[in-house]
mmCIF file of C-alpha atoms in Angstrom:
data_model
loop_
_atom_site.group_PDB
_atom_site.id
_atom_site.type_symbol
_atom_site.label_atom_id
_atom_site.label_comp_id
_atom_site.label_asym_id
_atom_site.label_seq_id
_atom_site.Cartn_x
_atom_site.Cartn_y
_atom_site.Cartn_z
ATOM 1 C CA MET A 1 75.757 94.003 106.332
ATOM 2 C CA LEU A 2 74.933 95.554 103.147
ATOM 3 C CA THR A 3 75.252 93.392 99.881
ATOM 4 C CA VAL A 4 74.379 95.779 96.825
ATOM 5 C CA THR A 5 75.037 94.961 92.811
ATOM 6 C CA PRO A 6 74.829 98.512 90.656
ATOM 7 C CA LYS A 7 71.652 96.895 89.027
ATOM 8 C CA THR A 8 69.708 95.404 91.965
ATOM 9 C CA PRO A 9 68.461 97.166 95.291
ATOM 10 C CA SER A 10 69.335 95.657 98.156
ATOM 11 C CA PRO A 11 66.529 94.440 99.936
ATOM 12 C CA SER A 12 68.429 95.492 103.285
ATOM 13 C CA PRO A 13 67.686 99.372 105.361
ATOM 14 C CA PHE A 14 70.013 100.436 102.145
ATOM 15 C CA LEU A 15 68.710 101.309 99.487
ATOM 16 C CA HIS A 16 70.925 101.150 95.749
ATOM 17 C CA GLU A 17 69.412 103.955 93.580
ATOM 18 C CA PRO A 18 70.597 104.661 89.885
ATOM 19 C CA LEU A 19 69.102 107.264 88.595
ATOM 20 C CA PRO A 20 68.726 108.906 84.983
ATOM 21 C CA LYS A 21 71.252 108.773 82.772
ATOM 22 C CA SER A 22 73.295 111.782 81.873
ATOM 23 C CA GLN A 23 72.552 112.552 78.041
ATOM 24 C CA ASN A 24 76.549 113.420 77.985
ATOM 25 C CA PRO A 25 78.215 110.617 76.854
ATOM 26 C CA ASN A 26 81.195 111.020 78.135
ATOM 27 C CA PRO A 27 80.577 111.868 81.591
ATOM 28 C CA LYS A 28 82.852 111.979 84.825
ATOM 29 C CA PRO A 29 81.675 110.188 88.188
ATOM 30 C CA SER A 30 78.884 111.717 88.881
ATOM 31 C CA ASN A 31 75.477 111.603 91.136
ATOM 32 C CA SER A 32 73.891 108.195 89.077
ATOM 33 C CA HIS A 33 73.959 106.366 92.666
ATOM 34 C CA GLN A 34 72.165 106.870 96.310
ATOM 35 C CA ILE A 35 72.125 105.770 100.123
ATOM 36 C CA HIS A 36 69.313 106.162 102.117
ATOM 37 C CA CYS A 37 68.481 104.648 105.609
ATOM 38 C CA PHE A 38 65.811 104.292 106.762
ATOM 39 C CA ASN A 39 64.334 103.086 110.137
ATOM 40 C CA GLY A 40 61.142 102.668 110.564
ATOM 41 C CA SER A 41 59.771 105.698 111.136
ATOM 42 C CA TYR A 42 59.773 109.453 109.684
ATOM 43 C CA HIS A 43 62.773 111.921 110.079
ATOM 44 C CA LYS A 44 63.950 114.778 108.052
ATOM 45 C CA PRO A 45 66.834 113.085 105.995
ATOM 46 C CA THR A 46 70.010 114.916 106.796
ATOM 47 C CA TYR A 47 72.796 114.740 103.029
ATOM 48 C CA GLN A 48 76.384 114.863 102.616
ATOM 49 C CA THR A 49 78.161 115.099 99.049
ATOM 50 C CA GLU A 50 80.847 113.431 98.081
ATOM 51 C CA ARG A 51 82.637 113.724 94.363
ATOM 52 C CA GLY A 52 78.688 114.647 93.147
ATOM 53 C CA LEU A 53 77.748 111.456 95.406
ATOM 54 C CA GLN A 54 74.834 111.844 97.642
ATOM 55 C CA PHE A 55 73.972 109.861 100.624
ATOM 56 C CA GLU A 56 72.586 110.292 104.489
ATOM 57 C CA THR A 57 75.262 109.383 107.137
ATOM 58 C CA GLU A 58 72.216 109.410 110.431
ATOM 59 C CA ASP A 59 74.262 107.813 113.138
ATOM 60 C CA THR A 60 76.475 105.599 110.829
ATOM 61 C CA PHE A 61 80.489 106.636 111.461
ATOM 62 C CA PHE A 62 81.672 108.893 108.482
ATOM 63 C CA ARG A 63 84.949 111.492 108.126
ATOM 64 C CA HIS A 64 84.968 114.181 105.700
ATOM 65 C CA GLU A 65 88.895 114.384 106.276
ATOM 66 C CA SER A 66 89.156 110.701 104.799
ATOM 67 C CA ALA A 67 87.823 111.927 101.682
ATOM 68 C CA THR A 68 91.160 111.444 99.673
ATOM 69 C CA GLY A 69 91.996 108.214 101.333
ATOM 70 C CA ARG A 70 88.647 107.208 99.691
ATOM 71 C CA ASP A 71 89.519 108.608 96.296
ATOM 72 C CA LEU A 72 92.429 106.836 96.659
ATOM 73 C CA GLY A 73 90.511 103.355 97.168
ATOM 74 C CA VAL A 74 88.531 104.622 94.292
ATOM 75 C CA LEU A 75 91.219 104.772 91.936
ATOM 76 C CA SER A 76 93.259 101.648 92.777
ATOM 77 C CA ALA A 77 89.482 99.913 92.618
ATOM 78 C CA ALA A 78 88.721 101.266 88.799
ATOM 79 C CA LEU A 79 92.578 100.530 87.736
ATOM 80 C CA TYR A 80 92.413 97.078 88.875
ATOM 81 C CA LYS A 81 88.723 96.906 87.114
ATOM 82 C CA GLN A 82 90.158 98.459 84.000
ATOM 83 C CA SER A 83 92.753 95.567 83.734
ATOM 84 C CA LYS A 84 90.948 92.387 85.605
ATOM 85 C CA GLN A 85 87.448 93.653 83.442
ATOM 86 C CA GLN A 86 85.391 92.307 87.185
ATOM 87 C CA LEU A 87 85.830 93.861 90.803
ATOM 88 C CA ARG A 88 84.100 92.077 94.145
ATOM 89 C CA VAL A 89 84.488 94.280 96.860
ATOM 90 C CA LEU A 90 84.634 93.275 100.381
ATOM 91 C CA ASP A 91 84.182 96.313 102.267
ATOM 92 C CA VAL A 92 84.908 94.964 105.919
ATOM 93 C CA MET A 93 83.959 98.063 108.004
ATOM 94 C CA CYS A 94 81.802 100.261 105.474
ATOM 95 C CA GLY A 95 80.102 103.099 108.772
ATOM 96 C CA CYS A 96 77.959 105.103 106.388
ATOM 97 C CA GLY A 97 78.899 103.291 103.028
ATOM 98 C CA ILE A 98 79.348 106.243 101.141
ATOM 99 C CA ARG A 99 83.488 104.035 99.936
ATOM 100 C CA SER A 100 81.293 100.914 98.693
ATOM 101 C CA LEU A 101 78.949 103.740 96.712
ATOM 102 C CA ARG A 102 81.815 105.483 95.653
ATOM 103 C CA TYR A 103 83.456 101.810 94.561
ATOM 104 C CA LEU A 104 80.348 101.016 92.679
ATOM 105 C CA ALA A 105 79.237 104.375 91.103
ATOM 106 C CA GLU A 106 82.633 105.124 90.436
ATOM 107 C CA ALA A 107 84.637 102.210 89.966
ATOM 108 C CA LYS A 108 81.858 99.711 88.800
ATOM 109 C CA ALA A 109 82.411 97.532 90.841
ATOM 110 C CA ASP A 110 80.438 94.389 89.456
ATOM 111 C CA PHE A 111 79.176 93.518 93.735
ATOM 112 C CA VAL A 112 79.833 95.104 96.647
ATOM 113 C CA MET A 113 79.628 93.409 100.317
ATOM 114 C CA ALA A 114 79.252 96.450 102.953
ATOM 115 C CA ASN A 115 79.827 95.202 105.894
ATOM 116 C CA ASP A 116 79.634 97.392 109.064
ATOM 117 C CA GLY A 117 79.150 96.400 113.023
ATOM 118 C CA ASN A 118 78.686 92.585 112.238
ATOM 119 C CA ASP A 119 80.265 90.510 115.115
ATOM 120 C CA ALA A 120 79.518 86.931 112.837
ATOM 121 C CA HIS A 121 81.700 88.339 109.960
ATOM 122 C CA ARG A 122 84.733 89.841 112.091
ATOM 123 C CA ARG A 123 86.796 86.540 110.922
ATOM 124 C CA VAL A 124 86.006 86.512 107.412
ATOM 125 C CA ILE A 125 88.910 87.573 104.972
ATOM 126 C CA LEU A 126 88.386 86.751 101.394
ATOM 127 C CA VAL A 127 91.044 87.986 98.759
ATOM 128 C CA LYS A 128 91.414 86.785 95.419
ATOM 129 C CA ARG A 129 94.993 86.307 94.153
ATOM 130 C CA ASP A 130 96.803 88.989 92.434
ATOM 131 C CA GLY A 131 93.784 90.992 94.308
ATOM 132 C CA LEU A 132 93.897 94.376 96.461
ATOM 133 C CA LEU A 133 93.823 94.778 100.433
ATOM 134 C CA TYR A 134 93.282 97.808 101.604
ATOM 135 C CA LEU A 135 94.100 98.428 105.299
ATOM 136 C CA THR A 136 93.391 101.244 107.504
ATOM 137 C CA SER A 137 94.831 102.070 111.387
ATOM 138 C CA THR A 138 94.217 104.444 113.528
ATOM 139 C CA ASP A 139 96.651 103.795 116.057
ATOM 140 C CA GLY A 140 99.271 106.826 116.303
ATOM 141 C CA TYR A 141 100.392 105.596 120.084
ATOM 142 C CA SER A 142 102.421 102.554 118.865
ATOM 143 C CA SER A 143 103.407 103.835 115.890
ATOM 144 C CA GLY A 144 104.653 106.986 118.117
ATOM 145 C CA GLY A 145 106.761 104.236 119.912
ATOM 146 C CA HIS A 146 104.855 104.599 123.469
ATOM 147 C CA ARG A 147 103.135 101.269 123.601
ATOM 148 C CA PRO A 148 106.168 98.949 122.713
ATOM 149 C CA ASN A 149 103.597 95.575 123.704
ATOM 150 C CA ASN A 150 100.362 96.889 122.096
ATOM 151 C CA SER A 151 102.613 96.971 118.754
ATOM 152 C CA LEU A 152 104.082 93.699 119.640
ATOM 153 C CA ALA A 153 101.023 92.371 120.075
ATOM 154 C CA SER A 154 99.061 93.917 117.268
ATOM 155 C CA TYR A 155 101.607 93.957 114.418
ATOM 156 C CA GLY A 156 104.042 91.622 115.102
ATOM 157 C CA ALA A 157 106.553 94.515 115.640
ATOM 158 C CA TYR A 158 108.302 95.587 118.721
ATOM 159 C CA ILE A 159 108.283 99.603 117.939
ATOM 160 C CA LEU A 160 109.990 102.427 119.912
ATOM 161 C CA PRO A 161 110.236 106.702 119.217
ATOM 162 C CA MET A 162 111.659 107.750 115.929
ATOM 163 C CA PRO A 163 111.892 111.028 114.493
ATOM 164 C CA TYR A 164 109.825 110.087 111.695
ATOM 165 C CA SER A 165 107.291 108.171 113.882
ATOM 166 C CA ASN A 166 104.540 108.806 110.897
ATOM 167 C CA GLU A 167 106.218 106.800 108.808
ATOM 168 C CA ILE A 168 106.843 104.263 111.245
ATOM 169 C CA GLY A 169 103.419 103.629 111.340
ATOM 170 C CA LEU A 170 102.539 103.024 107.665
ATOM 171 C CA ARG A 171 105.747 100.106 107.813
ATOM 172 C CA MET A 172 104.123 98.303 111.224
ATOM 173 C CA LEU A 173 100.850 98.137 109.477
ATOM 174 C CA ILE A 174 102.563 97.210 105.821
ATOM 175 C CA GLY A 175 104.903 94.213 108.406
ATOM 176 C CA GLY A 176 102.011 93.179 110.184
ATOM 177 C CA ALA A 177 100.510 92.382 106.980
ATOM 178 C CA VAL A 178 104.062 91.039 105.548
ATOM 179 C CA ARG A 179 103.747 88.743 108.625
ATOM 180 C CA GLU A 180 100.061 87.332 108.514
ATOM 181 C CA ALA A 181 99.469 86.839 104.960
ATOM 182 C CA SER A 182 103.194 84.954 104.699
ATOM 183 C CA ALA A 183 101.587 82.758 107.932
ATOM 184 C CA GLN A 184 98.999 81.685 105.230
ATOM 185 C CA GLY A 185 101.341 81.463 101.687
ATOM 186 C CA TYR A 186 100.986 84.693 100.647
ATOM 187 C CA HIS A 187 103.435 87.810 100.390
ATOM 188 C CA VAL A 188 101.943 91.729 100.018
ATOM 189 C CA SER A 189 103.063 94.301 97.838
ATOM 190 C CA PRO A 190 102.649 97.344 98.685
ATOM 191 C CA LEU A 191 101.094 99.296 95.944
ATOM 192 C CA PHE A 192 100.705 102.639 98.096
ATOM 193 C CA SER A 193 101.049 104.706 101.416
ATOM 194 C CA TYR A 194 99.166 107.326 102.101
ATOM 195 C CA TYR A 195 99.902 109.676 106.255
ATOM 196 C CA SER A 196 96.850 111.471 107.103
ATOM 197 C CA TYR A 197 96.977 113.728 110.339
ATOM 198 C CA HIS A 198 93.564 113.554 111.490
ATOM 199 C CA GLY A 199 93.006 110.630 113.865
ATOM 200 C CA PRO A 200 95.885 109.714 112.797
ATOM 201 C CA VAL A 201 95.829 107.425 109.775
ATOM 202 C CA PHE A 202 97.509 104.818 108.414
ATOM 203 C CA ARG A 203 96.466 103.632 104.861
ATOM 204 C CA VAL A 204 98.196 101.003 102.835
ATOM 205 C CA MET A 205 96.978 99.763 99.263
ATOM 206 C CA LEU A 206 98.256 95.712 98.788
ATOM 207 C CA ARG A 207 98.730 93.654 96.002
ATOM 208 C CA VAL A 208 98.566 90.055 96.812
ATOM 209 C CA HIS A 209 100.497 87.450 95.333
ATOM 210 C CA ARG A 210 100.032 83.632 95.611
ATOM 211 C CA LYS A 211 103.794 82.642 96.925
ATOM 212 C CA ALA A 212 105.696 82.722 100.074
ATOM 213 C CA LEU A 213 107.734 86.293 100.862
ATOM 214 C CA PRO A 214 110.484 84.903 98.571
ATOM 215 C CA ASP A 215 112.744 86.571 101.169
ATOM 216 C CA ASN A 216 113.113 88.781 103.938
ATOM 217 C CA ARG A 217 115.195 91.817 102.048
ATOM 218 C CA HIS A 218 112.318 93.934 102.625
ATOM 219 C CA TYR A 219 111.347 92.467 106.888
ATOM 220 C CA GLY A 220 113.480 93.860 109.372
ATOM 221 C CA PHE A 221 114.583 96.694 111.123
ATOM 222 C CA ILE A 222 115.604 99.746 111.463
ATOM 223 C CA SER A 223 118.094 101.807 113.921
ATOM 224 C CA TYR A 224 117.820 105.474 114.708
ATOM 225 C CA CYS A 225 121.248 107.018 116.829
ATOM 226 C CA ASN A 226 120.032 109.624 119.625
ATOM 227 C CA HIS A 227 123.867 110.621 119.681
ATOM 228 C CA CYS A 228 124.452 111.792 115.074
ATOM 229 C CA GLY A 229 121.058 110.578 114.117
ATOM 230 C CA ASN A 230 121.679 108.209 111.716
ATOM 231 C CA SER A 231 119.116 106.160 110.823
ATOM 232 C CA GLN A 232 120.467 102.416 109.178
ATOM 233 C CA ALA A 233 118.184 98.842 108.618
ATOM 234 C CA TYR A 234 119.185 95.758 109.333
ATOM 235 C CA SER A 235 118.426 92.012 108.369
ATOM 236 C CA TRP A 236 117.524 88.895 110.860
ATOM 237 C CA GLU A 237 121.068 88.109 109.776
ATOM 238 C CA GLU A 238 122.893 91.551 111.703
ATOM 239 C CA LEU A 239 120.572 91.307 115.295
ATOM 240 C CA GLY A 240 123.509 91.817 117.564
ATOM 241 C CA GLN A 241 125.823 93.150 114.988
ATOM 242 C CA MET A 242 124.025 96.746 115.365
ATOM 243 C CA SER A 243 126.519 99.854 116.141
ATOM 244 C CA CYS A 244 126.144 103.344 115.046
ATOM 245 C CA PRO A 245 129.432 104.649 112.649
ATOM 246 C CA CYS A 246 129.313 107.497 114.737
ATOM 247 C CA SER A 247 130.654 104.807 117.236
ATOM 248 C CA ASN A 248 132.196 101.713 117.490
ATOM 249 C CA THR A 249 131.037 100.253 119.977
ATOM 250 C CA ILE A 250 128.148 97.098 119.504
ATOM 251 C CA GLY A 251 124.553 98.568 121.329
ATOM 252 C CA SER A 252 125.878 101.404 121.956
ATOM 253 C CA SER A 253 123.323 103.117 124.402
ATOM 254 C CA SER A 254 122.063 105.881 122.177
ATOM 255 C CA LEU A 255 121.103 103.156 119.493
ATOM 256 C CA VAL A 256 117.591 102.987 119.624
ATOM 257 C CA VAL A 257 115.986 99.586 117.454
ATOM 258 C CA SER A 258 112.238 98.865 116.091
ATOM 259 C CA GLY A 259 111.399 95.430 114.317
ATOM 260 C CA PRO A 260 110.641 94.002 112.914
ATOM 261 C CA LEU A 261 108.903 96.184 109.957
ATOM 262 C CA TRP A 262 108.462 96.370 106.588
ATOM 263 C CA THR A 263 111.676 98.389 104.870
ATOM 264 C CA GLY A 264 110.782 98.375 101.591
ATOM 265 C CA PRO A 265 109.538 100.532 99.156
ATOM 266 C CA LEU A 266 106.449 102.667 100.579
ATOM 267 C CA HIS A 267 105.005 102.816 96.850
ATOM 268 C CA ASP A 268 105.063 101.606 93.285
ATOM 269 C CA ALA A 269 105.475 104.698 91.096
ATOM 270 C CA THR A 270 103.512 102.680 88.229
ATOM 271 C CA HIS A 271 100.905 102.502 90.241
ATOM 272 C CA ILE A 272 100.760 105.656 91.320
ATOM 273 C CA THR A 273 101.552 107.099 88.145
ATOM 274 C CA LYS A 274 98.207 105.285 86.354
ATOM 275 C CA MET A 275 96.406 106.720 89.687
ATOM 276 C CA LEU A 276 97.181 110.070 88.351
ATOM 277 C CA ASN A 277 96.118 109.494 84.668
ATOM 278 C CA LEU A 278 93.675 108.000 85.796
ATOM 279 C CA ALA A 279 92.124 111.115 88.228
ATOM 280 C CA GLU A 280 93.214 113.814 85.254
ATOM 281 C CA LYS A 281 90.840 112.346 82.664
ATOM 282 C CA TRP A 282 87.910 112.172 85.870
ATOM 283 C CA GLY A 283 88.534 115.655 86.347
ATOM 284 C CA TRP A 284 89.808 114.654 89.912
ATOM 285 C CA VAL A 285 92.929 117.323 89.085
ATOM 286 C CA GLY A 286 94.177 119.378 86.387
ATOM 287 C CA ASP A 287 93.002 122.929 85.324
ATOM 288 C CA GLY A 288 93.085 124.473 89.144
ATOM 289 C CA THR A 289 90.895 122.031 90.367
ATOM 290 C CA GLY A 290 92.241 119.246 92.622
ATOM 291 C CA THR A 291 95.271 120.441 93.581
ATOM 292 C CA ASP A 292 95.298 118.245 97.259
ATOM 293 C CA LEU A 293 95.015 115.284 94.919
ATOM 294 C CA GLU A 294 97.520 116.712 92.886
ATOM 295 C CA LYS A 295 100.502 116.972 94.699
ATOM 296 C CA LEU A 296 99.808 114.122 97.107
ATOM 297 C CA LEU A 297 100.026 111.625 94.047
ATOM 298 C CA SER A 298 103.261 113.650 92.791
ATOM 299 C CA ARG A 299 105.135 113.793 96.272
ATOM 300 C CA MET A 300 104.372 109.711 96.284
ATOM 301 C CA ILE A 301 105.682 109.006 92.537
ATOM 302 C CA ASP A 302 108.705 111.230 94.120
ATOM 303 C CA GLU A 303 109.355 109.266 96.791
ATOM 304 C CA SER A 304 109.248 106.140 94.960
ATOM 305 C CA ASP A 305 113.188 106.975 94.460
ATOM 306 C CA PRO A 306 114.137 103.507 94.927
ATOM 307 C CA ARG A 307 117.194 104.818 95.924
ATOM 308 C CA LEU A 308 115.415 106.918 98.962
ATOM 309 C CA PRO A 309 115.988 105.023 102.200
ATOM 310 C CA PHE A 310 112.769 104.651 104.838
ATOM 311 C CA GLY A 311 112.270 107.616 106.732
ATOM 312 C CA TYR A 312 112.613 111.831 106.684
ATOM 313 C CA ILE A 313 114.818 113.943 108.247
ATOM 314 C CA LYS A 314 112.241 116.884 109.709
ATOM 315 C CA LEU A 315 114.964 120.744 109.066
ATOM 316 C CA ASP A 316 113.690 121.505 112.548
ATOM 317 C CA GLU A 317 115.923 118.692 113.908
ATOM 318 C CA MET A 318 118.673 119.572 111.393
ATOM 319 C CA ALA A 319 118.613 123.502 112.509
ATOM 320 C CA SER A 320 118.023 121.531 116.596
ATOM 321 C CA ARG A 321 122.089 119.592 115.585
ATOM 322 C CA ALA A 322 123.877 122.073 113.713
ATOM 323 C CA LYS A 323 122.397 125.300 116.565
ATOM 324 C CA MET A 324 121.629 127.475 114.009
ATOM 325 C CA ASN A 325 118.286 128.288 112.220
ATOM 326 C CA SER A 326 117.314 125.982 109.192
ATOM 327 C CA PRO A 327 117.661 127.104 105.597
ATOM 328 C CA SER A 328 114.093 126.692 103.704
ATOM 329 C CA LEU A 329 112.765 123.454 102.471
ATOM 330 C CA LYS A 330 113.183 124.133 98.492
ATOM 331 C CA THR A 331 117.620 125.464 99.165
ATOM 332 C CA MET A 332 117.845 122.581 101.074
ATOM 333 C CA MET A 333 117.096 120.084 98.401
ATOM 334 C CA SER A 334 118.475 121.795 95.745
ATOM 335 C CA ALA A 335 122.194 122.071 97.214
ATOM 336 C CA VAL A 336 121.111 118.365 98.956
ATOM 337 C CA GLN A 337 120.569 117.452 95.132
ATOM 338 C CA LYS A 338 123.731 119.591 93.813
ATOM 339 C CA GLU A 339 126.187 117.177 96.023
ATOM 340 C CA GLY A 340 124.889 114.204 94.489
ATOM 341 C CA TYR A 341 122.012 113.249 96.905
ATOM 342 C CA VAL A 342 118.810 111.984 96.176
ATOM 343 C CA ALA A 343 115.953 114.040 97.917
ATOM 344 C CA SER A 344 112.205 114.371 97.420
ATOM 345 C CA ARG A 345 109.540 116.040 99.374
ATOM 346 C CA SER A 346 107.733 114.204 101.863
ATOM 347 C CA HIS A 347 104.108 113.212 102.317
ATOM 348 C CA ILE A 348 103.923 113.457 105.545
ATOM 349 C CA ALA A 349 105.756 115.465 107.236
ATOM 350 C CA SER A 350 105.589 119.342 105.755
ATOM 351 C CA ASN A 351 108.783 120.392 106.928
ATOM 352 C CA ALA A 352 110.942 117.512 106.266
ATOM 353 C CA ILE A 353 113.297 116.068 103.171
ATOM 354 C CA LYS A 354 113.181 112.048 102.000
ATOM 355 C CA THR A 355 116.499 111.624 100.817
ATOM 356 C CA ASN A 356 120.091 108.902 100.381
ATOM 357 C CA CYS A 357 121.864 111.931 102.316
ATOM 358 C CA PRO A 358 123.171 111.488 106.370
ATOM 359 C CA MET A 359 122.323 113.573 108.237
ATOM 360 C CA VAL A 360 126.157 114.390 109.275
ATOM 361 C CA ALA A 361 125.805 115.776 105.929
ATOM 362 C CA CYS A 362 123.345 117.267 105.362
ATOM 363 C CA ILE A 363 124.142 119.613 108.731
ATOM 364 C CA ARG A 364 126.725 120.300 106.977
ATOM 365 C CA ILE A 365 125.853 121.556 103.649
ATOM 366 C CA ALA A 366 123.730 123.959 105.824
ATOM 367 C CA LYS A 367 126.334 125.352 107.625
ATOM 368 C CA GLU A 368 128.166 126.103 104.336
ATOM 369 C CA LEU A 369 124.820 127.428 103.251
ATOM 370 C CA GLN A 370 124.450 129.902 105.942
ATOM 371 C CA GLY A 371 128.421 130.823 105.493
ATOM 372 C CA CYS A 372 126.756 131.810 102.007
ATOM 373 C CA GLN A 373 124.482 133.849 102.766
ATOM 374 C CA LYS A 374 126.496 135.325 105.678
ATOM 375 C CA ASN A 375 129.394 137.161 102.893
#
């Protein structure tokens, strides 16, 4: 376990070292801290650098591709510090320690307890009221519906295969947190949800509220019809009454149901807008830099439209059902919006749209577009 503070070196083998202050009166987060690891014998250090911070990984866990997830966590932590004037962090699975270092150097944390591989702390969960909880899952098999009994045991949700399985993974993770928090007299709500294909990795930043979930309107079941491609949400009270508009038969064999899981919004648009503004202030985006992070945050803001339902429609699936070539994503989105529907790109799937336009209507619009192009 590593315990570090911004001003006091840690007594552990990891040393937190402040470097000389920059003469710049308005410095951007820079290489103001370093982490070194010493094991008692000399070795030639191998350094990694992230956001100007230098650190040594040795044989600890480090994944360069997870830098964006760390960016998102640091931005949220910094906003919390600005709002509450205090930031104390428990980094339960710290790996090489770079995330902990960034909480100190960039989010200006007052205290960080970095723990990795210490079995004595496996049951320790410390969350402040109105605090933040950053959760991660790499269980792509469960989110894909390939291990429903495992997802039931781990997350309290029976998950079956659906076309938007990676979004299901985020909702499964949030739903598990909702269930556990409710049992302790709390409820949680997502500030952002992030999927990354490497791993795969599912990350959600949750705000913890003192009282239990006021109702179950965002904790229920999701269905997908293999026959027509339609998706619906069902409450607990509607169990046993599930059907698809394409069939009058309740419990049709073409209907796939997963849950219970989170069916509400994946992001808080206000919070993500503040994250984007802070990233611009820090020089992480804008002026041709940080385009991937800027694009990600902008898409999350678009996905936050309350009129958008869960899931997304893959244009390849739509084209397959329509037995035609798919129109471009930009053309399809424009046509859907002209008919009065809401549509945005998905940060999860590059060739998919989030929309309240049903699959059947999307197919009709696509065919009409194809007819116009032929004429």
